[in-house]
């Protein structure tokens, strides 16, 4: 989003807002799953809702057309999942080496 002309802080606040909402939703899902009833399809719905809300938020915040928004959303999701996998594997390696 270099052409938009925004500052880094605006993008950072947007991302932190999305992350905190996703973590809150996942925590709520864990509490419901643990204490109330078991959610089998519910986890798929929670993950789908997090993705859809990110897509809609990006559309509203950056005000691009749908094609650009979906393309950037797919790139963001791919990089995010790749980073998550890399950090997870790195954490496992550190744990196995230390313990």
MMTF fields as JSON, N, C-alpha, C and O atoms, coordinates in Angstrom:
{
  "mmtfVersion": "1.0.0",
  "mmtfProducer": "UNKNOWN",
  "numBonds": 395,
  "numAtoms": 396,
  "numGroups": 99,
  "numChains": 1,
  "numModels": 1,
  "chainsPerModel": [1],
  "groupsPerChain": [99],
  "chainIdList": ["A"],
  "bondAtomList": [4, 2, 8, 6, 12, 10, 16, 14, 20, 18, 24, 22, 28, 26, 32, 30, 36, 34, 40, 38, 44, 42, 48, 46, 52, 50, 56, 54, 60, 58, 64, 62, 68, 66, 72, 70, 76, 74, 80, 78, 84, 82, 88, 86, 92, 90, 96, 94, 100, 98, 104, 102, 108, 106, 112, 110, 116, 114, 120, 118, 124, 122, 128, 126, 132, 130, 136, 134, 140, 138, 144, 142, 148, 146, 152, 150, 156, 154, 160, 158, 164, 162, 168, 166, 172, 170, 176, 174, 180, 178, 184, 182, 188, 186, 192, 190, 196, 194, 200, 198, 204, 202, 208, 206, 212, 210, 216, 214, 220, 218, 224, 222, 228, 226, 232, 230, 236, 234, 240, 238, 244, 242, 248, 246, 252, 250, 256, 254, 260, 258, 264, 262, 268, 266, 272, 270, 276, 274, 280, 278, 284, 282, 288, 286, 292, 290, 296, 294, 300, 298, 304, 302, 308, 306, 312, 310, 316, 314, 320, 318, 324, 322, 328, 326, 332, 330, 336, 334, 340, 338, 344, 342, 348, 346, 352, 350, 356, 354, 360, 358, 364, 362, 368, 366, 372, 370, 376, 374, 380, 378, 384, 382, 388, 386, 392, 390],
  "bondOrderList": [1, 1, 1, 1, 1, 1, 1, 1, 1, 1, 1, 1, 1, 1, 1, 1, 1, 1, 1, 1, 1, 1, 1, 1, 1, 1, 1, 1, 1, 1, 1, 1, 1, 1, 1, 1, 1, 1, 1, 1, 1, 1, 1, 1, 1, 1, 1, 1, 1, 1, 1, 1, 1, 1, 1, 1, 1, 1, 1, 1, 1, 1, 1, 1, 1, 1, 1, 1, 1, 1, 1, 1, 1, 1, 1, 1, 1, 1, 1, 1, 1, 1, 1, 1, 1, 1, 1, 1, 1, 1, 1, 1, 1, 1, 1, 1, 1, 1],
  "groupList": [{"groupName": "UNK", "atomNameList": ["N", "CA", "C", "O"], "elementList": ["N", "C", "C", "O"], "formalChargeList": [0, 0, 0, 0], "bondAtomList": [1, 0, 2, 1, 3, 2], "bondOrderList": [1, 1, 2], "singleLetterCode": "X", "chemCompType": "L-PEPTIDE LINKING"}],
  "groupTypeList": [0, 0, 0, 0, 0, 0, 0, 0, 0, 0, 0, 0, 0, 0, 0, 0, 0, 0, 0, 0, 0, 0, 0, 0, 0, 0, 0, 0, 0, 0, 0, 0, 0, 0, 0, 0, 0, 0, 0, 0, 0, 0, 0, 0, 0, 0, 0, 0, 0, 0, 0, 0, 0, 0, 0, 0, 0, 0, 0, 0, 0, 0, 0, 0, 0, 0, 0, 0, 0, 0, 0, 0, 0, 0, 0, 0, 0, 0, 0, 0, 0, 0, 0, 0, 0, 0, 0, 0, 0, 0, 0, 0, 0, 0, 0, 0, 0, 0, 0],
  "groupIdList": [1, 2, 3, 4, 5, 6, 7, 8, 9, 10, 11, 12, 13, 14, 15, 16, 17, 18, 19, 20, 21, 22, 23, 24, 25, 26, 27, 28, 29, 30, 31, 32, 33, 34, 35, 36, 37, 38, 39, 40, 41, 42, 43, 44, 45, 46, 47, 48, 49, 50, 51, 52, 53, 54, 55, 56, 57, 58, 59, 60, 61, 62, 63, 64, 65, 66, 67, 68, 69, 70, 71, 72, 73, 74, 75, 76, 77, 78, 79, 80, 81, 82, 83, 84, 85, 86, 87, 88, 89, 90, 91, 92, 93, 94, 95, 96, 97, 98, 99],
  "secStructList": [7, 7, 6, 6, 7, 7, 7, 2, 2, 2, 2, 2, 2, 2, 2, 2, 2, 2, 2, 2, 2, 2, 2, 2, 2, 2, 2, 2, 2, 2, 2, 0, 0, 0, 0, 0, 7, 7, 7, 1, 1, 2, 2, 2, 2, 2, 2, 2, 2, 2, 2, 2, 2, 2, 2, 2, 2, 2, 2, 2, 2, 2, 7, 7, 7, 2, 2, 2, 2, 2, 2, 2, 2, 2, 2, 2, 2, 2, 2, 2, 2, 2, 2, 2, 2, 2, 2, 2, 2, 2, 2, 2, 2, 2, 2, 2, 2, 2, 7],
  "xCoordList": [0.822, 0.0, 0.864, 0.572, 1.919, 2.816, 2.162, 2.408, 1.347, 0.737, -0.338, -0.708, -0.831, -1.896, -1.402, -2.171, -0.132, 0.439, 0.268, 0.558, -0.191, -0.365, 0.95, 1.963, 0.905, 2.087, 2.085, 1.051, 3.264, 3.432, 2.537, 1.99, 2.38, 1.605, 0.149, -0.469, -0.414, -1.8, -1.984, -2.956, -1.053, -1.122, -0.907, -1.564, 0.008, 0.305, -0.901, -1.223, -1.56, -2.747, -3.858, -4.549, -4.038, -5.033, -4.739, -5.638, -3.487, -3.105, -3.266, -3.764, -2.864, -3.005, -4.47, -4.831, -5.306, -6.74, -7.287, -8.075, -6.88, -7.336, -6.804, -7.536, -5.541, -4.949, -5.634, -5.935, -5.88, -6.507, -7.934, -8.383, -8.653, -9.992, -9.96, -10.809, -8.986, -8.863, -8.521, -9.098, -7.589, -7.229, -8.398, -8.603, -9.148, -10.317, -11.358, -11.932, -11.595, -12.553, -12.084, -12.889, -10.798, -10.268, -10.343, -10.644, -10.074, -10.175, -11.615, -11.871, -12.546, -13.956, -14.367, -15.106, -13.899, -14.176, -13.608, -14.252, -12.396, -11.801, -12.609, -12.82, -13.058, -13.853, -15.171, -15.574, -15.837, -17.098, -16.86, -17.64, -15.803, -15.485, -15.174, -15.579, -14.468, -14.033, -15.158, -15.295, -15.954, -16.889, -18.349, -19.13, -18.739, -20.155, -20.477, -21.15, -20.017, -20.254, -19.151, -18.484, -18.983, -17.909, -18.317, -19.378, -17.472, -17.739, -16.942, -15.716, -17.604, -16.896, -16.81, -15.716, -17.934, -17.969, -17.692, -17.341, -17.847, -17.671, -16.296, -16.172, -15.248, -13.892, -13.704, -13.028, -14.294, -14.224, -14.93, -14.464, -16.044, -16.768, -15.979, -15.979, -15.311, -14.503, -13.358, -13.123, -12.65, -11.532, -12.042, -11.423, -13.175, -13.753, -14.158, -13.946, -14.739, -15.158, -13.957, -14.027, -12.866, -11.663, -11.154, -10.791, -11.129, -10.677, -11.6, -11.142, -12.906, -13.871, -13.85, -13.94, -13.732, -13.697, -12.435, -12.47, -11.322, -10.099, -10.281, -9.86, -10.904, -11.153, -12.045, -11.746, -13.127, -14.041, -13.387, -13.625, -12.571, -11.87, -10.854, -10.719, -10.148, -9.187, -9.907, -9.418, -11.057, -11.835, -12.266, -12.186, -12.719, -13.21, -12.072, -12.172, -11.0, -9.911, -9.111, -8.819, -8.753, -7.902, -8.681, -8.1, -9.973, -10.883, -10.403, -10.44, -9.955, -9.609, -10.79, -11.77, -10.69, -11.746, -11.599, -10.597, -12.615, -12.634, -11.489, -10.932, -11.134, -10.073, -8.737, -8.053, -8.37, -7.121, -7.181, -6.199, -8.323, -8.451, -8.302, -7.601, -8.949, -8.854, -7.435, -6.923, -6.797, -5.418, -4.48, -3.656, -4.608, -3.742, -4.081, -3.198, -5.358, -5.777, -5.19, -4.742, -5.19, -4.609, -3.098, -2.558, -2.432, -0.994, -0.747, 0.146, -1.531, -1.385, -1.607, -0.822, -2.662, -2.963, -1.86, -1.498, -1.324, -0.249, 1.004, 1.605, 1.391, 2.576, 2.358, 3.274, 1.153, 0.847, 0.943, 1.552, 0.352, 0.394, 1.819, 2.249, 2.554, 3.95, 4.776, 5.558, 4.603, 5.31, 4.924, 5.772, 3.652, 3.187, 3.833, 4.267, 3.901, 4.506, 5.996, 6.515, 6.682, 8.123, 8.39, 9.286, 7.628, 7.828, 7.473, 8.126, 6.46, 6.088, 7.197, 7.552, 7.743, 8.827, 10.071, 10.746, 10.379, 11.535, 11.358, 12.308, 10.145, 9.869, 10.03, 10.606, 9.531, 9.704, 11.177, 11.6, 11.962, 13.387, 14.086, 14.926, 13.759, 14.365, 13.979, 14.827, 12.726, 12.279, 12.979, 13.398, 13.108, 13.759, 15.251, 15.826, 15.885, 17.319, 17.555, 18.491, 16.732, 16.931, 16.529, 17.215, 15.422, 14.94, 15.227, 14.899],
  "yCoordList": [-1.194, 0.0, 1.256, 2.222, 1.232, 2.373, 3.565, 4.707, 3.323, 4.42, 5.148, 6.272, 4.529, 5.144, 6.378, 7.304, 6.39, 7.561, 7.594, 8.611, 6.518, 6.487, 6.252, 5.902, 6.447, 6.223, 4.795, 4.128, 4.345, 3.0, 2.759, 1.667, 3.744, 3.601, 3.283, 2.505, 3.864, 3.578, 2.107, 1.479, 1.561, 0.153, -0.743, -1.774, -0.346, -1.119, -1.164, -2.223, -0.044, -0.004, -0.859, -1.571, -0.797, -1.634, -3.106, -3.877, -3.5, -4.9, -5.34, -6.437, -4.527, -4.895, -4.999, -5.841, -4.157, -4.24, -5.577, -6.225, -5.986, -7.252, -8.433, -9.386, -8.368, -9.454, -9.61, -10.727, -8.511, -8.599, -9.127, -9.885, -8.741, -9.283, -10.774, -11.519, -11.212, -12.645, -13.437, -14.498, -12.931, -13.628, -13.668, -14.668, -12.593, -12.565, -13.591, -14.301, -13.663, -14.622, -16.063, -16.926, -16.326, -17.661, -18.025, -19.168, -17.072, -17.32, -17.609, -18.519, -16.847, -17.095, -18.478, -19.187, -18.863, -20.202, -21.29, -22.318, -21.074, -22.047, -22.189, -23.301, -21.08, -21.115, -21.839, -22.678, -21.523, -22.198, -23.683, -24.515, -24.016, -25.42, -26.182, -27.335, -25.557, -26.23, -26.382, -27.443, -25.354, -25.362, -25.563, -26.032, -25.232, -25.313, -26.534, -27.454, -26.55, -27.692, -27.755, -26.765, -28.941, -29.161, -28.648, -28.997, -27.829, -27.271, -28.042, -27.938, -28.795, -29.485, -28.594, -28.31, -28.162, -27.279, -25.847, -25.004, -25.573, -24.214, -23.647, -22.454, -24.465, -23.961, -23.532, -22.54, -24.269, -23.869, -22.535, -21.694, -22.347, -21.077, -19.924, -18.814, -20.184, -19.141, -18.711, -17.516, -19.677, -19.361, -18.639, -17.681, -19.104, -18.448, -17.016, -16.109, -16.812, -15.462, -14.528, -13.361, -15.03, -14.212, -13.791, -12.633, -14.731, -14.412, -13.444, -12.502, -13.679, -12.804, -11.402, -10.409, -11.325, -9.997, -9.244, -8.023, -9.951, -9.3, -8.782, -7.667, -9.577, -9.149, -7.911, -6.948, -7.938, -6.79, -5.553, -4.432, -5.76, -4.631, -4.006, -2.785, -4.858, -4.338, -3.566, -2.529, -4.056, -3.364, -1.987, -1.003, -1.931, -0.661, 0.306, 1.5, -0.198, 0.666, 1.231, 2.427, 0.363, 0.8, 1.297, 1.924, 1.036, 1.531, 1.209, 2.065, -0.024, -0.497, -1.254, -1.522, -1.606, -2.435, -3.873, -4.231, -4.679, -6.036, -6.902, -7.705, -6.751, -7.581, -7.337, -8.286, -6.063, -5.741, -6.153, -6.646, -5.95, -6.302, -7.805, -8.243, -8.591, -10.053, -10.524, -11.412, -9.938, -10.327, -10.029, -10.867, -8.85, -8.487, -9.3, -9.619, -9.639, -10.469, -11.875, -12.448, -12.43, -13.756, -13.748, -14.687, -12.702, -12.587, -12.477, -13.136, -11.651, -11.488, -12.818, -13.187, -13.539, -14.819, -15.842, -16.593, -15.875, -16.816, -16.511, -17.412, -15.249, -14.856, -15.114, -15.552, -14.847, -15.044, -16.524, -16.863, -17.398, -18.832, -19.354, -20.162, -18.907, -19.319, -18.895, -19.685, -17.65, -17.178, -17.947, -18.239, -18.273, -19.052, -20.431, -20.898, -21.083, -22.416, -22.342, -23.177, -21.36, -21.218, -20.972, -21.589, -20.081, -19.821, -21.038, -21.291, -21.782, -22.98, -24.025, -24.622, -24.245, -25.216, -24.747, -25.553, -23.459, -22.936, -23.103, -23.432, -22.875, -23.059, -24.515, -24.806, -25.436, -26.858, -27.24, -27.988, -26.731, -27.045, -26.52, -27.212, -25.315, -24.753, -25.574, -25.848, -25.967, -26.759, -28.115, -28.565, -28.769, -30.071, -29.967, -30.873, -28.887, -28.72, -28.39, -28.914, -27.539, -27.122, -28.22, -28.449, -28.899, -29.905, -31.277, -32.268],
  "zCoordList": [0.0, 0.0, 0.0, 0.704, -0.788, -0.85, -1.525, -1.135, -2.515, -3.266, -2.472, -2.813, -1.435, -0.644, 0.096, 0.35, 0.438, 1.076, 2.586, 3.216, 3.169, 4.612, 5.333, 4.728, 6.595, 7.416, 7.939, 7.979, 8.335, 8.86, 10.063, 10.216, 10.906, 12.143, 11.843, 12.57, 10.794, 10.432, 10.075, 10.493, 9.304, 8.925, 10.143, 10.288, 11.008, 12.207, 13.143, 13.683, 13.339, 14.206, 13.608, 14.336, 12.288, 11.622, 11.848, 12.185, 11.665, 11.848, 13.297, 13.547, 14.245, 15.655, 16.056, 16.879, 15.485, 15.75, 15.244, 15.933, 14.06, 13.5, 14.312, 14.577, 14.702, 15.49, 16.837, 17.256, 17.509, 18.828, 18.704, 19.563, 17.653, 17.431, 17.154, 17.644, 16.372, 16.067, 17.326, 17.566, 18.132, 19.364, 20.35, 21.037, 20.412, 21.282, 20.831, 21.656, 19.54, 19.006, 19.231, 19.583, 19.033, 19.286, 20.769, 21.11, 21.641, 23.081, 23.48, 24.268, 22.947, 23.222, 22.722, 23.405, 21.548, 21.033, 21.92, 22.131, 22.45, 23.369, 24.654, 25.137, 25.201, 26.431, 26.192, 26.997, 25.099, 24.784, 24.56, 25.024, 23.862, 23.586, 24.867, 25.016, 25.78, 27.0, 28.022, 28.63, 28.216, 29.333, 28.949, 29.777, 27.747, 27.427, 26.571, 27.035, 25.371, 24.492, 23.455, 23.156, 22.922, 21.968, 20.586, 20.069, 20.012, 18.687, 17.644, 17.603, 16.823, 15.749, 14.516, 14.028, 14.022, 12.861, 13.292, 12.466, 14.562, 15.075, 14.818, 14.54, 14.903, 14.678, 13.235, 12.963, 12.313, 10.916, 10.704, 9.935, 11.384, 11.281, 11.895, 11.362, 13.01, 13.659, 12.744, 12.559, 12.177, 11.281, 10.032, 9.566, 9.491, 8.313, 8.64, 7.836, 9.819, 10.192, 10.346, 9.963, 10.9, 11.038, 9.66, 9.457, 8.715, 7.368, 6.65, 6.004, 6.764, 6.099, 6.701, 5.979, 8.014, 8.634, 8.231, 8.077, 8.058, 7.596, 6.178, 5.868, 5.312, 3.936, 3.895, 3.188, 4.644, 4.657, 5.272, 4.822, 6.291, 6.911, 5.957, 5.888, 5.228, 4.252, 3.152, 2.704, 2.714, 1.686, 2.171, 1.435, 3.409, 3.949, 4.281, 3.997, 4.875, 5.329, 4.154, 4.119, 3.178, 2.084, 0.874, -0.012, 0.816, -0.218, -1.636, -2.52, -1.842, -3.179, -3.759, -3.064, -5.064, -5.638, -5.126, -4.507, -5.401, -4.845, -5.37, -4.621, -6.638, -7.212, -6.495, -6.112, -6.316, -5.618, -4.152, -3.598, -3.536, -2.121, -1.924, -1.011, -2.763, -2.637, -2.935, -2.254, -3.946, -4.266, -3.092, -2.724, -2.517, -1.385, -0.148, 0.648, 0.02, 1.144, 1.021, 2.013, -0.19, -0.404, -0.15, 0.434, -0.584, -0.318, 1.181, 1.716, 1.857, 3.305, 4.018, 4.891, 3.66, 4.312, 4.068, 4.974, 2.849, 2.526, 3.341, 3.926, 3.377, 4.149, 5.635, 6.33, 6.124, 7.535, 7.914, 8.929, 7.113, 7.406, 7.287, 8.11, 6.281, 6.133, 7.344, 7.873, 7.781, 8.968, 10.218, 11.061, 10.339, 11.489, 11.506, 12.559, 10.352, 10.268, 10.58, 11.321, 10.027, 10.275, 11.758, 12.335, 12.377, 13.801, 14.659, 15.672, 14.268, 15.012, 14.946, 15.962, 13.752, 13.593, 14.342, 14.983, 14.269, 14.999, 16.502, 17.212, 16.981, 18.41, 18.806, 19.854, 17.989, 18.281, 18.32, 19.201, 17.371, 17.381, 18.611, 19.186, 19.028, 20.233, 21.452, 22.302, 21.553, 22.694, 22.731, 23.797, 21.576, 21.557, 21.839, 22.442, 21.418, 21.678, 23.144, 23.749, 23.72, 25.114, 26.087, 27.083, 25.805, 26.756, 26.233, 26.886]
}
